[in-house]
PDB file of C-alpha atoms in Angstrom:
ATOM      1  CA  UNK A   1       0.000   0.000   0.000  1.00 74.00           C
ATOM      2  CA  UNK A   2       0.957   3.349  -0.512  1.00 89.00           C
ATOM      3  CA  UNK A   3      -0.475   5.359   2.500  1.00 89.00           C
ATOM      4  CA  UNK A   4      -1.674   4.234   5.726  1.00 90.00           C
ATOM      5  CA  UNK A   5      -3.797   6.259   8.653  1.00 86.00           C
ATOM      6  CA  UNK A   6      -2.340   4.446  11.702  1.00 88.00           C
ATOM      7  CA  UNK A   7      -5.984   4.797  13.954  1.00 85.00           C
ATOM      8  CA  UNK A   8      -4.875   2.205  16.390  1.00 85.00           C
ATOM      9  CA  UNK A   9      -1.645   2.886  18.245  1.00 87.00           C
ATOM     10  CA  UNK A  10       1.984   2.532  18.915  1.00 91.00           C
ATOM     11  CA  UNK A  11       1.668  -1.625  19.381  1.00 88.00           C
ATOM     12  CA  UNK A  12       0.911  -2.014  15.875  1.00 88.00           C
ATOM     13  CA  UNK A  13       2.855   0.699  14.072  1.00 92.00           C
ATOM     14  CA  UNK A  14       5.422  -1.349  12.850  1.00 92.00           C
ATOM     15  CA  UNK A  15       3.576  -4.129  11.142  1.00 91.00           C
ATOM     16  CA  UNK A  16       1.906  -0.879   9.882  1.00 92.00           C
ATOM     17  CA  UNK A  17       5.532   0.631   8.463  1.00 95.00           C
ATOM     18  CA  UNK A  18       6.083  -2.812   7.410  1.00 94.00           C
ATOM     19  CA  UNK A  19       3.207  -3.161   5.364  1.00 92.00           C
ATOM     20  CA  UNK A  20       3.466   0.492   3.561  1.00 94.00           C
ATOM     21  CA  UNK A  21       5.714   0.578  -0.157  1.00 94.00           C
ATOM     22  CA  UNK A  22       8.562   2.517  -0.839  1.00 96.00           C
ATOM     23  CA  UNK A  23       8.002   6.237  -1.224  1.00 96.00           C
ATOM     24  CA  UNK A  24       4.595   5.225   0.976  1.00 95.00           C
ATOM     25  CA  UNK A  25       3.741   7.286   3.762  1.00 96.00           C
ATOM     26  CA  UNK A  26       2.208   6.428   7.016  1.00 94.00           C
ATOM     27  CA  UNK A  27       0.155   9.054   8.850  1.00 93.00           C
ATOM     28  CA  UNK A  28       0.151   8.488  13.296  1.00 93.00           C
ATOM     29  CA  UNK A  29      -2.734   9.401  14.238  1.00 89.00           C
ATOM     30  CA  UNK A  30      -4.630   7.544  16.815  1.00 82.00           C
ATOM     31  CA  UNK A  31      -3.880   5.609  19.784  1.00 82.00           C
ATOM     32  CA  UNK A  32      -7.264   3.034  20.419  1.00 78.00           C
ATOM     33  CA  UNK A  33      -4.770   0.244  22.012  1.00 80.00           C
ATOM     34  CA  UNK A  34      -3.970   2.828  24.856  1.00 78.00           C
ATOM     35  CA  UNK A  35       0.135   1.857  24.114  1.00 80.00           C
ATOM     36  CA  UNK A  36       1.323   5.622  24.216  1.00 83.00           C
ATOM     37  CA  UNK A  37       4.610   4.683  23.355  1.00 88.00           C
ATOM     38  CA  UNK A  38       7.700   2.014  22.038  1.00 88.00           C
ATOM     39  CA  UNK A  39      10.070   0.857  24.472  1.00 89.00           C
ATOM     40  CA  UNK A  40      13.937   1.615  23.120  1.00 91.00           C
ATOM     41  CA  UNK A  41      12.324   3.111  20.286  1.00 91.00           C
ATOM     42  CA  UNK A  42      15.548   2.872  17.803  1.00 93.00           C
ATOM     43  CA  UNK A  43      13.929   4.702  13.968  1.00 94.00           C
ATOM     44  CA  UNK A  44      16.807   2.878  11.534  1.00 94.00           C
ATOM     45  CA  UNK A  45      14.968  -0.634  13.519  1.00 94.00           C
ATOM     46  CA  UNK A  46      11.331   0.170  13.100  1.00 94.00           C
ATOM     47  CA  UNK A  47      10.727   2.742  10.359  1.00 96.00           C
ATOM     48  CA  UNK A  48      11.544   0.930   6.828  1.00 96.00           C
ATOM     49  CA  UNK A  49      14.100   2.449   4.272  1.00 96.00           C
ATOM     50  CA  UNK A  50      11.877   4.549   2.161  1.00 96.00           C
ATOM     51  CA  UNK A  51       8.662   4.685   4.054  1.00 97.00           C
ATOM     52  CA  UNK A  52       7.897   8.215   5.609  1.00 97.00           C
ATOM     53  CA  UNK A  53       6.357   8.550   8.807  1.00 96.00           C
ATOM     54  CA  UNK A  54       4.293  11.454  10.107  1.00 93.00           C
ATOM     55  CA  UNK A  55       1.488  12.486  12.811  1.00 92.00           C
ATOM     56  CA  UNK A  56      -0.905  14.275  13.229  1.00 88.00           C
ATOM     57  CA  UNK A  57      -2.689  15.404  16.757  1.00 86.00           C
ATOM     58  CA  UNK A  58      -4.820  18.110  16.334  1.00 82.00           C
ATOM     59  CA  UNK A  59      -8.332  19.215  17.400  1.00 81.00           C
ATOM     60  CA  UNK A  60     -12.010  18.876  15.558  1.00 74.00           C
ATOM     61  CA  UNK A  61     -11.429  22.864  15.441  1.00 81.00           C
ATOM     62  CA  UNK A  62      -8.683  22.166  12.921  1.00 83.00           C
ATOM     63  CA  UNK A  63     -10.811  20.703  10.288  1.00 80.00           C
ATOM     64  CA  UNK A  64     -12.854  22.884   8.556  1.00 88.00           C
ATOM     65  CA  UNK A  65     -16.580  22.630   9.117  1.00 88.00           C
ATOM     66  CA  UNK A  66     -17.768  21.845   5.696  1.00 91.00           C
ATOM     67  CA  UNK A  67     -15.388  19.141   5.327  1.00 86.00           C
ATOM     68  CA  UNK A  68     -16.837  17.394   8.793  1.00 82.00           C
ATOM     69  CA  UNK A  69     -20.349  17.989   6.981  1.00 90.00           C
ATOM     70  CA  UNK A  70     -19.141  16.333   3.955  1.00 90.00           C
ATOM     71  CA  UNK A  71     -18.537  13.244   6.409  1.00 81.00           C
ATOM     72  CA  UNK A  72     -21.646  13.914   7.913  1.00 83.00           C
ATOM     73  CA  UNK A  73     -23.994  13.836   5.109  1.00 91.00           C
ATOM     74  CA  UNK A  74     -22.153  10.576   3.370  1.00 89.00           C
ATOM     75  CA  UNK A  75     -22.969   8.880   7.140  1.00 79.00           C
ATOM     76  CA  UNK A  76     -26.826  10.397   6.544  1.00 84.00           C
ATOM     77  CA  UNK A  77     -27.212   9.370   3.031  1.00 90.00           C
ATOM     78  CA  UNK A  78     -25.397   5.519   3.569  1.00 84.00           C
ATOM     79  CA  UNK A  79     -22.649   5.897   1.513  1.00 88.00           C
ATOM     80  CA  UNK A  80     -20.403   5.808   4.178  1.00 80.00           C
ATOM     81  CA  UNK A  81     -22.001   3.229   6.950  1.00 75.00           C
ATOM     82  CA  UNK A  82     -20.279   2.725  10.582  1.00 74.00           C
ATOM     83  CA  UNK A  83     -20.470  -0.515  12.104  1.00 82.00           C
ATOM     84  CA  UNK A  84     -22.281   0.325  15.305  1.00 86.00           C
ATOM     85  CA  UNK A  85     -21.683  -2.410  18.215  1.00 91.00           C
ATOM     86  CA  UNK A  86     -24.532  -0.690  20.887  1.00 92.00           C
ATOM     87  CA  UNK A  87     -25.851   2.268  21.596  1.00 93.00           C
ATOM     88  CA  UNK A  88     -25.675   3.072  25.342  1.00 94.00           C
ATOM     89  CA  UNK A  89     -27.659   5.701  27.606  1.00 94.00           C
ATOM     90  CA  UNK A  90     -25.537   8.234  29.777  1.00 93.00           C
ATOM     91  CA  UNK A  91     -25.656   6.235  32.426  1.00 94.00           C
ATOM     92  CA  UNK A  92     -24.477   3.198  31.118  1.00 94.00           C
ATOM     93  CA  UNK A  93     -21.397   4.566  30.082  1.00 89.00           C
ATOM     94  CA  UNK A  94     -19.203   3.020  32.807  1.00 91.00           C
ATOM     95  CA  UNK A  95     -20.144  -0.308  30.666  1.00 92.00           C
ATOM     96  CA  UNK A  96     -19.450   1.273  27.442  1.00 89.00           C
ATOM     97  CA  UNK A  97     -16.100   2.209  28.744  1.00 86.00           C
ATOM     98  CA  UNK A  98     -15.499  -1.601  30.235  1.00 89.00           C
ATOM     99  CA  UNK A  99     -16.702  -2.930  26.578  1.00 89.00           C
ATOM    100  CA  UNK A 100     -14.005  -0.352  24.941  1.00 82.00           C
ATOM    101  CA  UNK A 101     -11.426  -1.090  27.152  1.00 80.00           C
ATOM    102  CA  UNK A 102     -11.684  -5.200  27.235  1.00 84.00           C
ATOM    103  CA  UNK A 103     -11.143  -4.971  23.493  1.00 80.00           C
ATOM    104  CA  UNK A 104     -15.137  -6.694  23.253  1.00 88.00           C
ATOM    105  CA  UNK A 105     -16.689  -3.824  20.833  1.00 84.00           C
ATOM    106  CA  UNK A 106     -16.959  -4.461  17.087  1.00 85.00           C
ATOM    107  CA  UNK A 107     -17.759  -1.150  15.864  1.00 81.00           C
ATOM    108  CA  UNK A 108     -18.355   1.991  17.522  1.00 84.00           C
ATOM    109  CA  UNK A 109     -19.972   2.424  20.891  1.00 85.00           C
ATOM    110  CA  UNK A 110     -22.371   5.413  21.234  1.00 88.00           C
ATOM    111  CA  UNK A 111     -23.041   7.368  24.498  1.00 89.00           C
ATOM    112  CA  UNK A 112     -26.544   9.069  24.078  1.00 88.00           C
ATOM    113  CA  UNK A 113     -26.326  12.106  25.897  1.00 86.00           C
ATOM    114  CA  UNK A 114     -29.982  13.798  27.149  1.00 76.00           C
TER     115      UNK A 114
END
């Protein structure tokens, strides 16, 4: 593959640089597994000649609205479906957080709020 959006963390970032072509690029940008970071990280050992590695960590306020609607509207119309595992209510979301954190969802979970 030629480009990669790492969603899932640091535990899996190499098999991700691993799996990226020459003159690929790999874009860091989430961290799901809660692994913040690589023990002895050592670049020349993890990052693959050729393959270019950047992040990203920025805030919803850095993407412009219209292009969130863009997202928004492909999620309205079904052209862009979300696996949702359950749908919680506020109160519930101790569980939600338990389901998240045992690695047990398959999808997203949703918190309704109000």
């Amino acid at each position: 593959m030629n480009a990669a959006l790492e969603l899932v963390g640091t535990n899996v970032l190499p098999d991700t640089l691993r799996a990226t072509a020459v003159h690929g690029t790999v874009c860091f940008t989430g961290m799901l597994s809660d692994v913040w970071s690589i023990p002895d990280f050592y670049p020349m050992a993890v990052i693959p000649n050729g393959v270019r590695l950047t992040a990203y960590g920025g805030e919803s306020s850095d993407l412009p609205a219209e292009a969130l609607q863009r997202y928004v509207d492909l999620v309205e119309a079904g052209r862009l479906p979300l696996t949702i595992h359950q749908v919680y209510a506020f109160e519930e979301i101790a569980e939600a957080h338990r389901v998240m954190e045992a690695g047990e969802a398959v999808g997203k979970l949703v918190v309704r709020v109000g």
